[in-house]
PDB file of C-alpha atoms in Angstrom:
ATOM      1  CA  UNK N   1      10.927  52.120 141.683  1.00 49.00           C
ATOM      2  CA  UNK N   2      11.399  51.305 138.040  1.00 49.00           C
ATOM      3  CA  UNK N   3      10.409  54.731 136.768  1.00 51.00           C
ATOM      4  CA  UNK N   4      12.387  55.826 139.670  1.00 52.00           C
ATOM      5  CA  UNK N   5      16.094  54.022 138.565  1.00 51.00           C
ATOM      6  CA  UNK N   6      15.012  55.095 134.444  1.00 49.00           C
ATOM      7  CA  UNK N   7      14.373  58.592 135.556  1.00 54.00           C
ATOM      8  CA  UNK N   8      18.236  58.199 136.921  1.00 53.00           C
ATOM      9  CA  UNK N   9      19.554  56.869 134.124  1.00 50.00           C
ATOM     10  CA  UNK N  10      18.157  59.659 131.663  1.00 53.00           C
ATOM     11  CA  UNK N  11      19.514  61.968 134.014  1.00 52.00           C
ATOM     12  CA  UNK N  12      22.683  60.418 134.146  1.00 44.00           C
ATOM     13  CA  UNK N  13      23.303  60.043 129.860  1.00 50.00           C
ATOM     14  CA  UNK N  14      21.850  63.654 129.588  1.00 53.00           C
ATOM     15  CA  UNK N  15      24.796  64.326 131.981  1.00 52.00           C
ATOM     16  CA  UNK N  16      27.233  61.945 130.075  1.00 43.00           C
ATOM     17  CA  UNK N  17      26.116  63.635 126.947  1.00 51.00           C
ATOM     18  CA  UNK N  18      26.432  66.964 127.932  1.00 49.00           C
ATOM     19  CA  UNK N  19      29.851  66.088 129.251  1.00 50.00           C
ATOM     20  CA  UNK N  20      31.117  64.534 126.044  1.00 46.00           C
ATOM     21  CA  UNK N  21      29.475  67.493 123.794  1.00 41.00           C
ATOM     22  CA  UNK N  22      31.523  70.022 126.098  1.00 45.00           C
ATOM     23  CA  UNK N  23      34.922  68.149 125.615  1.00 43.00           C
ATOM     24  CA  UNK N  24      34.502  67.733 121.613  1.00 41.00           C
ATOM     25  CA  UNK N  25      33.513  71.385 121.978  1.00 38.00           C
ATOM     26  CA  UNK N  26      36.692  72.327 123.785  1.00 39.00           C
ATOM     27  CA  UNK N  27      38.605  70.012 121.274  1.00 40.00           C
ATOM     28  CA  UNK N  28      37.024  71.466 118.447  1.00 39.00           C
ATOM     29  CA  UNK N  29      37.904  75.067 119.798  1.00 44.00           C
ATOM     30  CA  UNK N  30      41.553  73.919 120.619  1.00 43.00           C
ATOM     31  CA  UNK N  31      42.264  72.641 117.173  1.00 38.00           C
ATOM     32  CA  UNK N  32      40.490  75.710 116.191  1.00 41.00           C
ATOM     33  CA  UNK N  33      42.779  77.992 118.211  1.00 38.00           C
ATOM     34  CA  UNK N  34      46.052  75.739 116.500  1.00 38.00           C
ATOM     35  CA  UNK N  35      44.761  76.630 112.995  1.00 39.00           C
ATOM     36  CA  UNK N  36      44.541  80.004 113.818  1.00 38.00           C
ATOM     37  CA  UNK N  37      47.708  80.129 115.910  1.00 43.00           C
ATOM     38  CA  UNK N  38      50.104  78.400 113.776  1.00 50.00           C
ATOM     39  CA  UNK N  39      50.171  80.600 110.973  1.00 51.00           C
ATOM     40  CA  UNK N  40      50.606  83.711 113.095  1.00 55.00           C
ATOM     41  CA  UNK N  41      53.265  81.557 114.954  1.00 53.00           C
ATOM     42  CA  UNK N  42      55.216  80.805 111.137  1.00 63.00           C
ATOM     43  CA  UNK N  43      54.869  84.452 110.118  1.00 57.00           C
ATOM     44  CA  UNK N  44      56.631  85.369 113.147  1.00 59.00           C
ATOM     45  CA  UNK N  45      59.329  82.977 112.585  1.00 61.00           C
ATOM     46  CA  UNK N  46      59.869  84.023 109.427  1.00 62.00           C
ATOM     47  CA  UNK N  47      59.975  87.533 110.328  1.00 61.00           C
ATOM     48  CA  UNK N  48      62.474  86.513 112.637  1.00 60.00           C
ATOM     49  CA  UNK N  49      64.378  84.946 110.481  1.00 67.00           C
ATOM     50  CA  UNK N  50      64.588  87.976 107.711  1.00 72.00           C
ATOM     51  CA  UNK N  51      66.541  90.063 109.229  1.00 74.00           C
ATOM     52  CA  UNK N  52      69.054  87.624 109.551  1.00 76.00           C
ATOM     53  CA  UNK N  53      68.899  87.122 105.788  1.00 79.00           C
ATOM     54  CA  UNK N  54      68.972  90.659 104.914  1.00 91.00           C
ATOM     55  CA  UNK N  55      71.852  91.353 107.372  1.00 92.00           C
ATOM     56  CA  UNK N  56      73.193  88.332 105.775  1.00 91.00           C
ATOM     57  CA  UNK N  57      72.487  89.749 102.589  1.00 92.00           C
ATOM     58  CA  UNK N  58      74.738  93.240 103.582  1.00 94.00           C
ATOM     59  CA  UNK N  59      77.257  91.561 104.817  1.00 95.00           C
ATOM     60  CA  UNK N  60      77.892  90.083 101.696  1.00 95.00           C
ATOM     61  CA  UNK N  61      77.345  93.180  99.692  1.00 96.00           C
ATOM     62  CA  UNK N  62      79.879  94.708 101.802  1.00 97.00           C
ATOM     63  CA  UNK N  63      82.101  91.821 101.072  1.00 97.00           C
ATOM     64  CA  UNK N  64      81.769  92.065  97.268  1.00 98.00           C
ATOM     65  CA  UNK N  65      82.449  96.231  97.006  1.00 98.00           C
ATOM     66  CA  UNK N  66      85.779  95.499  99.015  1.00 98.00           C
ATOM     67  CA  UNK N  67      87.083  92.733  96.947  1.00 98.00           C
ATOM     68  CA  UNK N  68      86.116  94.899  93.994  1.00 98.00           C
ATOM     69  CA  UNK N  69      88.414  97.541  95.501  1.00 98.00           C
ATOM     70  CA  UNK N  70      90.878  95.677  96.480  1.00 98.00           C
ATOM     71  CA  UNK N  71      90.863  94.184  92.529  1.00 98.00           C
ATOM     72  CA  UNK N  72      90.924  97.387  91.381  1.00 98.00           C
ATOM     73  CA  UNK N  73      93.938  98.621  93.499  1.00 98.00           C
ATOM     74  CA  UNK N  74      96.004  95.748  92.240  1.00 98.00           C
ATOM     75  CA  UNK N  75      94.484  96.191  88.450  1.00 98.00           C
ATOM     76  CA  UNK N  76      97.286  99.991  89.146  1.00 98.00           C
ATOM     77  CA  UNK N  77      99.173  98.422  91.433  1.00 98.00           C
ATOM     78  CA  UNK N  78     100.461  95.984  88.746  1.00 98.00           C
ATOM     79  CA  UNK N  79     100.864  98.978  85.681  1.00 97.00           C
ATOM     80  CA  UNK N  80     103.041 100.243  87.781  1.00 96.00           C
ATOM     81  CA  UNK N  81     105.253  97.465  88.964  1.00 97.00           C
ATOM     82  CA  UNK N  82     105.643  96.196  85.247  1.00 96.00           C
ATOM     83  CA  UNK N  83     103.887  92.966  86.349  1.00 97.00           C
ATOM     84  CA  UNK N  84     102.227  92.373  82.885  1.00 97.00           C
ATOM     85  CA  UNK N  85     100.926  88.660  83.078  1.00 98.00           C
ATOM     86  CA  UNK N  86      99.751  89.363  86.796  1.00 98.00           C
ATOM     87  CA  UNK N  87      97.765  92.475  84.950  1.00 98.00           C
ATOM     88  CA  UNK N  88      96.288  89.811  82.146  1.00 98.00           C
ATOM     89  CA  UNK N  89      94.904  87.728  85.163  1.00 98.00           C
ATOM     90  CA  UNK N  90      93.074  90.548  86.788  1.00 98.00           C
ATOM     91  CA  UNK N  91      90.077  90.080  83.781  1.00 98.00           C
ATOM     92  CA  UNK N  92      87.796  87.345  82.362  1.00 98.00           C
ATOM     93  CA  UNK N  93      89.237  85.890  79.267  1.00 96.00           C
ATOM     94  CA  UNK N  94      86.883  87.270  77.239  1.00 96.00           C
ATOM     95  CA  UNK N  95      87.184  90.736  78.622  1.00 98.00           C
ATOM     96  CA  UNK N  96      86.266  93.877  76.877  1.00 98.00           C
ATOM     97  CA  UNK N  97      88.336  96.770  76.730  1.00 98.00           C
ATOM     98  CA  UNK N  98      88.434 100.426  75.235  1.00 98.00           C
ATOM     99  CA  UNK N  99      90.673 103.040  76.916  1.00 95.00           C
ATOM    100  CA  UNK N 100      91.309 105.995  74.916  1.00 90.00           C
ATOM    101  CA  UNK N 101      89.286 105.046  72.096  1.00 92.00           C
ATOM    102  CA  UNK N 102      91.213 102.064  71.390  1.00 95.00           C
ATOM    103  CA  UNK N 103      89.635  99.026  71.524  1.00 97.00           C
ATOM    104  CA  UNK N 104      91.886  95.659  72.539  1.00 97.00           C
ATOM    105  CA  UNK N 105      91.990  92.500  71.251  1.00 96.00           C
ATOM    106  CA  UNK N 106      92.205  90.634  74.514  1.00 97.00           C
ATOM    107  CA  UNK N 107      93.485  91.118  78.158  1.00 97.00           C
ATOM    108  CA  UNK N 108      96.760  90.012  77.217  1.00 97.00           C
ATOM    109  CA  UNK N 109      97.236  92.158  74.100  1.00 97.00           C
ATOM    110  CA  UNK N 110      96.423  95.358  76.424  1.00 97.00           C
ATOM    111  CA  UNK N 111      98.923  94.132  79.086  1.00 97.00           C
ATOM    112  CA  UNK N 112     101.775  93.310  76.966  1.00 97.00           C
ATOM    113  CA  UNK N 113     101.235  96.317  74.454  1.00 95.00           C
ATOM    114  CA  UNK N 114     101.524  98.530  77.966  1.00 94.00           C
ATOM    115  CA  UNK N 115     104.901  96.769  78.699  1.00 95.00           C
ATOM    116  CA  UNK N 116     106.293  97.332  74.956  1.00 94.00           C
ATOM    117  CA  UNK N 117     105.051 100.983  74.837  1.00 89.00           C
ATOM    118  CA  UNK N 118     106.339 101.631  78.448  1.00 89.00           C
ATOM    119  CA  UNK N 119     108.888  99.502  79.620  1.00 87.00           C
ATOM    120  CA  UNK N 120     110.936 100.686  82.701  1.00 83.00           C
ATOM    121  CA  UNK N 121     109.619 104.261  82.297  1.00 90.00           C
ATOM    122  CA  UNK N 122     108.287 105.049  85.325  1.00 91.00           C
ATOM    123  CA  UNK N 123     104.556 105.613  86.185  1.00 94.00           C
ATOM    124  CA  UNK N 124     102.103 106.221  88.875  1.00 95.00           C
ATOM    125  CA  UNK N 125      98.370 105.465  88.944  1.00 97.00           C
ATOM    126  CA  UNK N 126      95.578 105.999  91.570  1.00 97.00           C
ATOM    127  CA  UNK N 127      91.590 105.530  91.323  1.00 97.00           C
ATOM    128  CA  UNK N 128      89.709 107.177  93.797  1.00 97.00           C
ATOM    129  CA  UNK N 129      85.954 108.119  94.693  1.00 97.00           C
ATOM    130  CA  UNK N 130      85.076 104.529  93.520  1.00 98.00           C
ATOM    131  CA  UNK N 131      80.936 103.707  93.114  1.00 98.00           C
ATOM    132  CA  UNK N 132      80.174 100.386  93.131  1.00 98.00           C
ATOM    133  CA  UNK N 133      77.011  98.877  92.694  1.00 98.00           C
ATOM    134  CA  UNK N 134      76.355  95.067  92.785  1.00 97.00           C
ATOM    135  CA  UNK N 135      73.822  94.240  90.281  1.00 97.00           C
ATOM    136  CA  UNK N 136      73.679  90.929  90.533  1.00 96.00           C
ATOM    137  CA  UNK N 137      75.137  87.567  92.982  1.00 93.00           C
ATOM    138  CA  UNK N 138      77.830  87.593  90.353  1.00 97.00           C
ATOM    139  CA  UNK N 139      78.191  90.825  88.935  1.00 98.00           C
ATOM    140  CA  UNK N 140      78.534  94.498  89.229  1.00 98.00           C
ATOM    141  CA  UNK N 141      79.724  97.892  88.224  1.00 98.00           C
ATOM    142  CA  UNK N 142      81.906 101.129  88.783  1.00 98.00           C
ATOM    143  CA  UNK N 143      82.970 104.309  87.849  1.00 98.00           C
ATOM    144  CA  UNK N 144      86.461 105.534  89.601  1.00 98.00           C
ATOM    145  CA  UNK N 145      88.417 108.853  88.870  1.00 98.00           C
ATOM    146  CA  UNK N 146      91.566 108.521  87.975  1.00 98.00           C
ATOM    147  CA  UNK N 147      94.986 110.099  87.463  1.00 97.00           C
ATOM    148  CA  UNK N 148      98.157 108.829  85.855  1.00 97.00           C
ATOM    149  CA  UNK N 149     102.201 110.034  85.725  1.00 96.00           C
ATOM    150  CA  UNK N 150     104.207 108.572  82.918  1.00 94.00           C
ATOM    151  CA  UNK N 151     107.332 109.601  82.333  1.00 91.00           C
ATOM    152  CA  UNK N 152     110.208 109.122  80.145  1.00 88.00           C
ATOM    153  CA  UNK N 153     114.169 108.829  80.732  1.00 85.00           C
ATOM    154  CA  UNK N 154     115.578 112.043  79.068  1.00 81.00           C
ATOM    155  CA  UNK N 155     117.089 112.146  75.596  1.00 80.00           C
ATOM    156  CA  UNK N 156     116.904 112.290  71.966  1.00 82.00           C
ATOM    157  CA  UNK N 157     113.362 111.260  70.257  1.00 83.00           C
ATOM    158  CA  UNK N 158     112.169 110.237  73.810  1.00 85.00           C
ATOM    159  CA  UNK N 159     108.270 110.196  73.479  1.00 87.00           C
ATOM    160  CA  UNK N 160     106.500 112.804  75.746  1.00 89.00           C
ATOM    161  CA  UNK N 161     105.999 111.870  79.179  1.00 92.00           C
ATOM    162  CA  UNK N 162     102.294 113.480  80.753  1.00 95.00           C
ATOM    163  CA  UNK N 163      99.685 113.688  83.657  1.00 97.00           C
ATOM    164  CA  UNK N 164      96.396 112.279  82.740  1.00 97.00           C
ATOM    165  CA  UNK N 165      93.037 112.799  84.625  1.00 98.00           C
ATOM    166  CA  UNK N 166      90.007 111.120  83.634  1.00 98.00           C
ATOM    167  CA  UNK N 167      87.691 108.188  84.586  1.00 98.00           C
ATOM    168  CA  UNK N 168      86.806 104.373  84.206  1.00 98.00           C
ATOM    169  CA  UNK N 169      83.870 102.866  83.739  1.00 98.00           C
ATOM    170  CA  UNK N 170      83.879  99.223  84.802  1.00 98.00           C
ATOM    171  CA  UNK N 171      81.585  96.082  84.806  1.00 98.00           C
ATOM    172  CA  UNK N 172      82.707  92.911  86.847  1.00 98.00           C
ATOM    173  CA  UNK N 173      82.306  89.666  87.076  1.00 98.00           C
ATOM    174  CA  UNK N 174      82.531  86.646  89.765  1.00 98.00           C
ATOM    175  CA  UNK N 175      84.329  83.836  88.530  1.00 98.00           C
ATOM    176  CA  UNK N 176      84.452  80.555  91.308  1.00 97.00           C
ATOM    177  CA  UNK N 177      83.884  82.832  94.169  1.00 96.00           C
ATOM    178  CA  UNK N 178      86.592  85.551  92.848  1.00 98.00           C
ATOM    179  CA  UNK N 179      86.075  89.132  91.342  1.00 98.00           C
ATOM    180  CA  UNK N 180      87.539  89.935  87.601  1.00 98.00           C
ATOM    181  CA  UNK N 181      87.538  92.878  85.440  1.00 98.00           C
ATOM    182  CA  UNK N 182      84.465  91.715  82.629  1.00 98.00           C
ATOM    183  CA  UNK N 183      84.721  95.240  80.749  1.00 98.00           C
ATOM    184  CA  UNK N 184      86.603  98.856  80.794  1.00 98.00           C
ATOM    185  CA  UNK N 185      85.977 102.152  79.289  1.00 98.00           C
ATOM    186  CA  UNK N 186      89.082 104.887  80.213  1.00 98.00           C
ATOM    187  CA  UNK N 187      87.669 108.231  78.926  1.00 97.00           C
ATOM    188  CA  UNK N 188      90.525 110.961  79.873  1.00 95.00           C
ATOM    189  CA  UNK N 189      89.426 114.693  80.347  1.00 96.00           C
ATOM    190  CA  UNK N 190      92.770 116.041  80.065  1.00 97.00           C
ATOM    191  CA  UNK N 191      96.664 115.521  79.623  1.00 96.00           C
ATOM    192  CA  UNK N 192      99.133 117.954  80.838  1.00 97.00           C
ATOM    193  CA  UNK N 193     102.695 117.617  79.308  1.00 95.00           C
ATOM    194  CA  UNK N 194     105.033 116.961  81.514  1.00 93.00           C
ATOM    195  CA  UNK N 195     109.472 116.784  81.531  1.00 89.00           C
ATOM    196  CA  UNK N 196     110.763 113.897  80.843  1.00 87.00           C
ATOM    197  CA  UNK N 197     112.697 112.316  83.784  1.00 83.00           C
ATOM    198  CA  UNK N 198     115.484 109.947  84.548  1.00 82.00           C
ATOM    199  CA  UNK N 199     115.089 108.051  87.839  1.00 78.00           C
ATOM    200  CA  UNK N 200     118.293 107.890  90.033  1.00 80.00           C
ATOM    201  CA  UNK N 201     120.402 105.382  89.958  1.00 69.00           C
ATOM    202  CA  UNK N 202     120.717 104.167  93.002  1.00 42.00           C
ATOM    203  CA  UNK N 203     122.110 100.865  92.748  1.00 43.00           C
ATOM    204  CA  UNK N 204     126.208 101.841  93.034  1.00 44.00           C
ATOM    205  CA  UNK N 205     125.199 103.797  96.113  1.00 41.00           C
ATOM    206  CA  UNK N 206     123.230 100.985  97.601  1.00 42.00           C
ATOM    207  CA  UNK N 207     126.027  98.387  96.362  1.00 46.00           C
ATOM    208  CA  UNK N 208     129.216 101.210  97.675  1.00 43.00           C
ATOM    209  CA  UNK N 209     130.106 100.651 100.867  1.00 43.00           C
ATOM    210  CA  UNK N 210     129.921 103.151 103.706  1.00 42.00           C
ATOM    211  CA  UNK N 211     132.254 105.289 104.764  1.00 42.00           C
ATOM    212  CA  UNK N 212     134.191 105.140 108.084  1.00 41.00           C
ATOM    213  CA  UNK N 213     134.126 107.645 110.174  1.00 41.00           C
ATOM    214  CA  UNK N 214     137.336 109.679 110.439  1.00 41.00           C
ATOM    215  CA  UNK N 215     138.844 108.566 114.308  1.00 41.00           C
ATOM    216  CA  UNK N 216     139.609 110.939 116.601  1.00 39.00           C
TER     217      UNK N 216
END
């Protein structure tokens, strides 16, 4: 009976044993299968997660050419509206600039030279086929063709008004989230002469009043 009951009892601990060896065996294998989960389980997050970032990344990109553009389109917009100190603002302080082979002293002296060399004579500038390329979270490029009008009113010793073609080469710079001009290079190909021309006046005709109709 004693050998009996210790027979039992080695039985039952080989049983006990086995049972505990199998559950730190399946422990064992489920930490085992975390360790080699989890990683695959990050890298898929993070693949997840960069194209977000890189459509994040466009977006922005995309963002940065059009402000450029629309900086640009102002930068003529203002030559030709005689808006000088609006002009000056369009670049960094410490801007550099060379148009023509003329290099200027500062934003402002390039502005307000154009406005004494100018004054009301009337002009017309476009860029077009603009290639931007961002080189930088704060900085970036372009090259733009270009064409200018500049005439003169009629008369004696009037300079010579022309049509220019040529292009600029640009850098740029973000300044507290907003695009300026950082450096400019005008290069013109050619200048046709053109006639001088005296706008209309069109102010007594705007001021005159209109004429009645004759009644029937």
């Amino acid at each position: 009976m004693h050998e009996q009951e210790t027979r039992n009892t080695s039985a039952w601990r080989s049983r006990i044993g086995a049972s505990a060896l199998a559950a730190a065996l399946l422990v064992v294998g489920g930490l085992g299968a975390v360790a080699l989960t989890s990683p695959s389980a990050n890298a898929h997050d993070r693949s997840a997660s960069e194209p977000s970032r890189s459509l994040a990344a466009k977006v922005q990109r995309l963002e940065d050419i059009e402000d450029i553009h629309q900086l640009k389109a102002r930068y003529f917009r203002f030559v030709d509206e005689k808006k000088h100190d609006e002009l000056a603002a369009l670049f960094t302080p410490h801007a550099k600039l060379v148009t023509d082979g003329i290099t200027w002293k500062s934003p402002k002296d390039f502005a307000y030279t154009i406005r004494d060399l100018t004054g009301k004579a009337p002009s017309a500038h476009s860029g077009m086929m603009p290639e931007i390329t961002i080189t930088g979270p704060n900085t970036a490029s372009g090259i733009w063709s270009m064409q200018d009008v500049l005439t003169f009113p009629a008369g004696k010793d009037a300079p010579q008004g022309h049509h220019g073609y040529g292009q600029y080469r640009e850098t740029y710079r973000k300044i507290d989230g907003k695009w300026l001009i950082d450096s400019v290079l005008l290069t013109r190909f050619r200048m046709d002469p053109i006639p001088n021309w005296t706008p209309p006046n069109t102010a007594a005709s705007e001021g005159a009043p209109s004429q009645a109709a004759p009644a029937k």
